[in-house]
Amino acid sequence: QVQLVESGGGSVQAGGSLTLSCAASGFTVRSKSMAWFRQAPGAEREWVAIIDTGRTYYADSVKGRFTISQDNARNTLNLQMNSLKPEDTAMYYCAAGRNSWLSRYSASAYDYWGQGTQVTVSS
């Protein structure tokens, strides 16, 4: 049974850093495309960072500040977030298992989701 459990969210001031982690079970993280999405109140879920067939992709809004990585030993997907801004405030979700005929940037492409972890950045 596939399960994703996020952790590491919290409240920080602008300019601070957080590291999110997504613990995977029921599969190995290197075997599936995985991604981080986020959703702010009243907004649509948007992609943040993706690892797909060994390549990484970043939304323009986080490029240069966020780093996505896989820890194969711990079977986790991580998101290092630096230089955080108030506009980064959102619920962050881990996703896995992209259907290859759908865009990697679309939330609907992913089969498995975690419950989310809240990130709040104050100015």
PDB file of C-alpha atoms in Angstrom:
ATOM      1  CA  GLN A   1       0.000   0.000   0.000  1.00  0.00           C
ATOM      2  CA  VAL A   2       1.471   3.319  -1.079  1.00  0.00           C
ATOM      3  CA  GLN A   3       1.641   5.985   1.603  1.00  0.00           C
ATOM      4  CA  LEU A   4       3.226   9.427   1.686  1.00  0.00           C
ATOM      5  CA  VAL A   5       3.696  11.334   4.931  1.00  0.00           C
ATOM      6  CA  GLU A   6       5.025  14.899   4.927  1.00  0.00           C
ATOM      7  CA  SER A   7       6.783  16.614   7.794  1.00  0.00           C
ATOM      8  CA  GLY A   8       8.934  19.648   8.453  1.00  0.00           C
ATOM      9  CA  GLY A   9       6.472  22.468   7.959  1.00  0.00           C
ATOM     10  CA  GLY A  10       6.229  25.363  10.375  1.00  0.00           C
ATOM     11  CA  SER A  11       6.282  29.103  10.828  1.00  0.00           C
ATOM     12  CA  VAL A  12       9.328  31.170   9.914  1.00  0.00           C
ATOM     13  CA  GLN A  13      10.163  34.767   9.206  1.00  0.00           C
ATOM     14  CA  ALA A  14      10.908  35.973   5.718  1.00  0.00           C
ATOM     15  CA  GLY A  15      14.431  35.056   4.714  1.00  0.00           C
ATOM     16  CA  GLY A  16      14.403  31.915   6.808  1.00  0.00           C
ATOM     17  CA  SER A  17      14.710  28.288   5.791  1.00  0.00           C
ATOM     18  CA  LEU A  18      12.776  25.062   6.199  1.00  0.00           C
ATOM     19  CA  THR A  19      13.300  21.518   5.009  1.00  0.00           C
ATOM     20  CA  LEU A  20      10.261  19.442   4.154  1.00  0.00           C
ATOM     21  CA  SER A  21      10.440  15.680   4.078  1.00  0.00           C
ATOM     22  CA  CYS A  22       8.080  13.137   2.567  1.00  0.00           C
ATOM     23  CA  ALA A  23       8.415   9.595   3.869  1.00  0.00           C
ATOM     24  CA  ALA A  24       7.327   7.043   1.303  1.00  0.00           C
ATOM     25  CA  SER A  25       6.168   3.493   1.923  1.00  0.00           C
ATOM     26  CA  GLY A  26       4.946   0.803  -0.440  1.00  0.00           C
ATOM     27  CA  PHE A  27       7.430   1.804  -3.136  1.00  0.00           C
ATOM     28  CA  THR A  28      10.950   3.158  -3.523  1.00  0.00           C
ATOM     29  CA  VAL A  29      11.250   6.849  -4.234  1.00  0.00           C
ATOM     30  CA  ARG A  30      13.679   6.319  -7.106  1.00  0.00           C
ATOM     31  CA  SER A  31      11.126   4.164  -8.933  1.00  0.00           C
ATOM     32  CA  LYS A  32       8.506   6.877  -9.425  1.00  0.00           C
ATOM     33  CA  SER A  33       8.251  10.464 -10.573  1.00  0.00           C
ATOM     34  CA  MET A  34       7.738  12.605  -7.488  1.00  0.00           C
ATOM     35  CA  ALA A  35       6.843  16.192  -6.883  1.00  0.00           C
ATOM     36  CA  TRP A  36       6.057  18.907  -4.381  1.00  0.00           C
ATOM     37  CA  PHE A  37       2.941  20.968  -4.877  1.00  0.00           C
ATOM     38  CA  ARG A  38       1.512  23.755  -2.750  1.00  0.00           C
ATOM     39  CA  GLN A  39      -1.868  25.314  -2.267  1.00  0.00           C
ATOM     40  CA  ALA A  40      -2.616  28.653  -0.662  1.00  0.00           C
ATOM     41  CA  PRO A  41      -6.113  29.487   0.625  1.00  0.00           C
ATOM     42  CA  GLY A  42      -8.411  30.306  -2.257  1.00  0.00           C
ATOM     43  CA  ALA A  43      -5.832  29.309  -4.851  1.00  0.00           C
ATOM     44  CA  GLU A  44      -5.348  26.296  -7.061  1.00  0.00           C
ATOM     45  CA  ARG A  45      -2.780  23.661  -6.234  1.00  0.00           C
ATOM     46  CA  GLU A  46       0.431  24.523  -8.068  1.00  0.00           C
ATOM     47  CA  TRP A  47       3.572  22.599  -8.742  1.00  0.00           C
ATOM     48  CA  VAL A  48       6.737  23.678  -6.974  1.00  0.00           C
ATOM     49  CA  ALA A  49       9.430  21.132  -7.803  1.00  0.00           C
ATOM     50  CA  ILE A  50       9.595  17.783  -9.579  1.00  0.00           C
ATOM     51  CA  ILE A  51      11.993  14.870  -9.893  1.00  0.00           C
ATOM     52  CA  ASP A  52      11.150  12.942 -13.034  1.00  0.00           C
ATOM     53  CA  THR A  53      13.368  10.329 -14.728  1.00  0.00           C
ATOM     54  CA  GLY A  54      16.426  11.746 -13.005  1.00  0.00           C
ATOM     55  CA  ARG A  55      15.790  15.344 -13.956  1.00  0.00           C
ATOM     56  CA  THR A  56      14.652  18.158 -11.693  1.00  0.00           C
ATOM     57  CA  TYR A  57      12.246  20.941 -12.521  1.00  0.00           C
ATOM     58  CA  TYR A  58      11.442  24.077 -10.554  1.00  0.00           C
ATOM     59  CA  ALA A  59       8.688  26.626 -10.805  1.00  0.00           C
ATOM     60  CA  ASP A  60      10.048  30.060 -11.675  1.00  0.00           C
ATOM     61  CA  SER A  61       8.801  31.408  -8.358  1.00  0.00           C
ATOM     62  CA  VAL A  62      11.132  29.111  -6.373  1.00  0.00           C
ATOM     63  CA  LYS A  63      14.054  28.592  -8.748  1.00  0.00           C
ATOM     64  CA  GLY A  64      17.338  29.298  -7.023  1.00  0.00           C
ATOM     65  CA  ARG A  65      15.760  29.139  -3.561  1.00  0.00           C
ATOM     66  CA  PHE A  66      14.324  25.613  -3.307  1.00  0.00           C
ATOM     67  CA  THR A  67      16.063  22.288  -3.893  1.00  0.00           C
ATOM     68  CA  ILE A  68      14.295  18.966  -4.375  1.00  0.00           C
ATOM     69  CA  SER A  69      16.134  15.747  -3.625  1.00  0.00           C
ATOM     70  CA  GLN A  70      15.606  12.067  -2.965  1.00  0.00           C
ATOM     71  CA  ASP A  71      17.209  10.182  -0.094  1.00  0.00           C
ATOM     72  CA  ASN A  72      17.241   6.609  -1.277  1.00  0.00           C
ATOM     73  CA  ALA A  73      18.584   5.271   2.037  1.00  0.00           C
ATOM     74  CA  ARG A  74      15.682   6.782   3.987  1.00  0.00           C
ATOM     75  CA  ASN A  75      13.223   6.455   1.089  1.00  0.00           C
ATOM     76  CA  THR A  76      12.229  10.095   1.390  1.00  0.00           C
ATOM     77  CA  LEU A  77      11.640  13.026  -0.903  1.00  0.00           C
ATOM     78  CA  ASN A  78      12.948  16.298   0.482  1.00  0.00           C
ATOM     79  CA  LEU A  79      12.495  19.984  -0.270  1.00  0.00           C
ATOM     80  CA  GLN A  80      15.068  22.412   1.047  1.00  0.00           C
ATOM     81  CA  MET A  81      13.547  25.885   1.097  1.00  0.00           C
ATOM     82  CA  ASN A  82      15.785  28.905   1.557  1.00  0.00           C
ATOM     83  CA  SER A  83      15.163  32.653   1.424  1.00  0.00           C
ATOM     84  CA  LEU A  84      11.507  32.089   2.167  1.00  0.00           C
ATOM     85  CA  LYS A  85       9.005  34.796   1.264  1.00  0.00           C
ATOM     86  CA  PRO A  86       5.512  35.498   2.592  1.00  0.00           C
ATOM     87  CA  GLU A  87       4.145  34.393  -0.782  1.00  0.00           C
ATOM     88  CA  ASP A  88       5.552  30.914  -0.123  1.00  0.00           C
ATOM     89  CA  THR A  89       2.916  30.496   2.600  1.00  0.00           C
ATOM     90  CA  ALA A  90       0.782  27.470   1.691  1.00  0.00           C
ATOM     91  CA  MET A  91       0.019  23.868   2.446  1.00  0.00           C
ATOM     92  CA  TYR A  92       2.741  21.785   0.828  1.00  0.00           C
ATOM     93  CA  TYR A  93       1.957  18.357  -0.587  1.00  0.00           C
ATOM     94  CA  CYS A  94       4.129  15.480  -1.717  1.00  0.00           C
ATOM     95  CA  ALA A  95       2.952  13.593  -4.805  1.00  0.00           C
ATOM     96  CA  ALA A  96       4.117  10.440  -6.543  1.00  0.00           C
ATOM     97  CA  GLY A  97       3.369   8.179  -9.452  1.00  0.00           C
ATOM     98  CA  ARG A  98       2.815  10.368 -12.479  1.00  0.00           C
ATOM     99  CA  ASN A  99       0.820   8.919 -15.330  1.00  0.00           C
ATOM    100  CA  SER A 100       3.221   9.370 -18.222  1.00  0.00           C
ATOM    101  CA  TRP A 101       0.602  10.604 -20.685  1.00  0.00           C
ATOM    102  CA  LEU A 102      -0.228  13.558 -18.463  1.00  0.00           C
ATOM    103  CA  SER A 103       1.820  16.692 -17.896  1.00  0.00           C
ATOM    104  CA  ARG A 104       4.275  16.444 -15.027  1.00  0.00           C
ATOM    105  CA  TYR A 105       3.197  19.968 -14.027  1.00  0.00           C
ATOM    106  CA  SER A 106      -0.432  18.999 -13.477  1.00  0.00           C
ATOM    107  CA  ALA A 107      -1.697  17.832 -10.100  1.00  0.00           C
ATOM    108  CA  SER A 108      -4.129  15.505 -11.841  1.00  0.00           C
ATOM    109  CA  ALA A 109      -1.203  13.514 -13.236  1.00  0.00           C
ATOM    110  CA  TYR A 110      -0.192  12.071  -9.872  1.00  0.00           C
ATOM    111  CA  ASP A 111      -1.796   9.039  -8.300  1.00  0.00           C
ATOM    112  CA  TYR A 112      -0.596   9.341  -4.713  1.00  0.00           C
ATOM    113  CA  TRP A 113      -0.642  12.262  -2.299  1.00  0.00           C
ATOM    114  CA  GLY A 114       0.351  12.994   1.251  1.00  0.00           C
ATOM    115  CA  GLN A 115      -1.829  14.812   3.744  1.00  0.00           C
ATOM    116  CA  GLY A 116       0.169  18.045   3.496  1.00  0.00           C
ATOM    117  CA  THR A 117       2.299  20.135   5.816  1.00  0.00           C
ATOM    118  CA  GLN A 118       1.700  23.830   6.464  1.00  0.00           C
ATOM    119  CA  VAL A 119       4.368  26.426   5.774  1.00  0.00           C
ATOM    120  CA  THR A 120       3.762  29.960   7.038  1.00  0.00           C
ATOM    121  CA  VAL A 121       6.192  32.769   6.282  1.00  0.00           C
ATOM    122  CA  SER A 122       5.736  36.071   8.067  1.00  0.00           C
ATOM    123  CA  SER A 123       7.114  39.400   6.906  1.00  0.00           C
TER     124      SER A 123
END
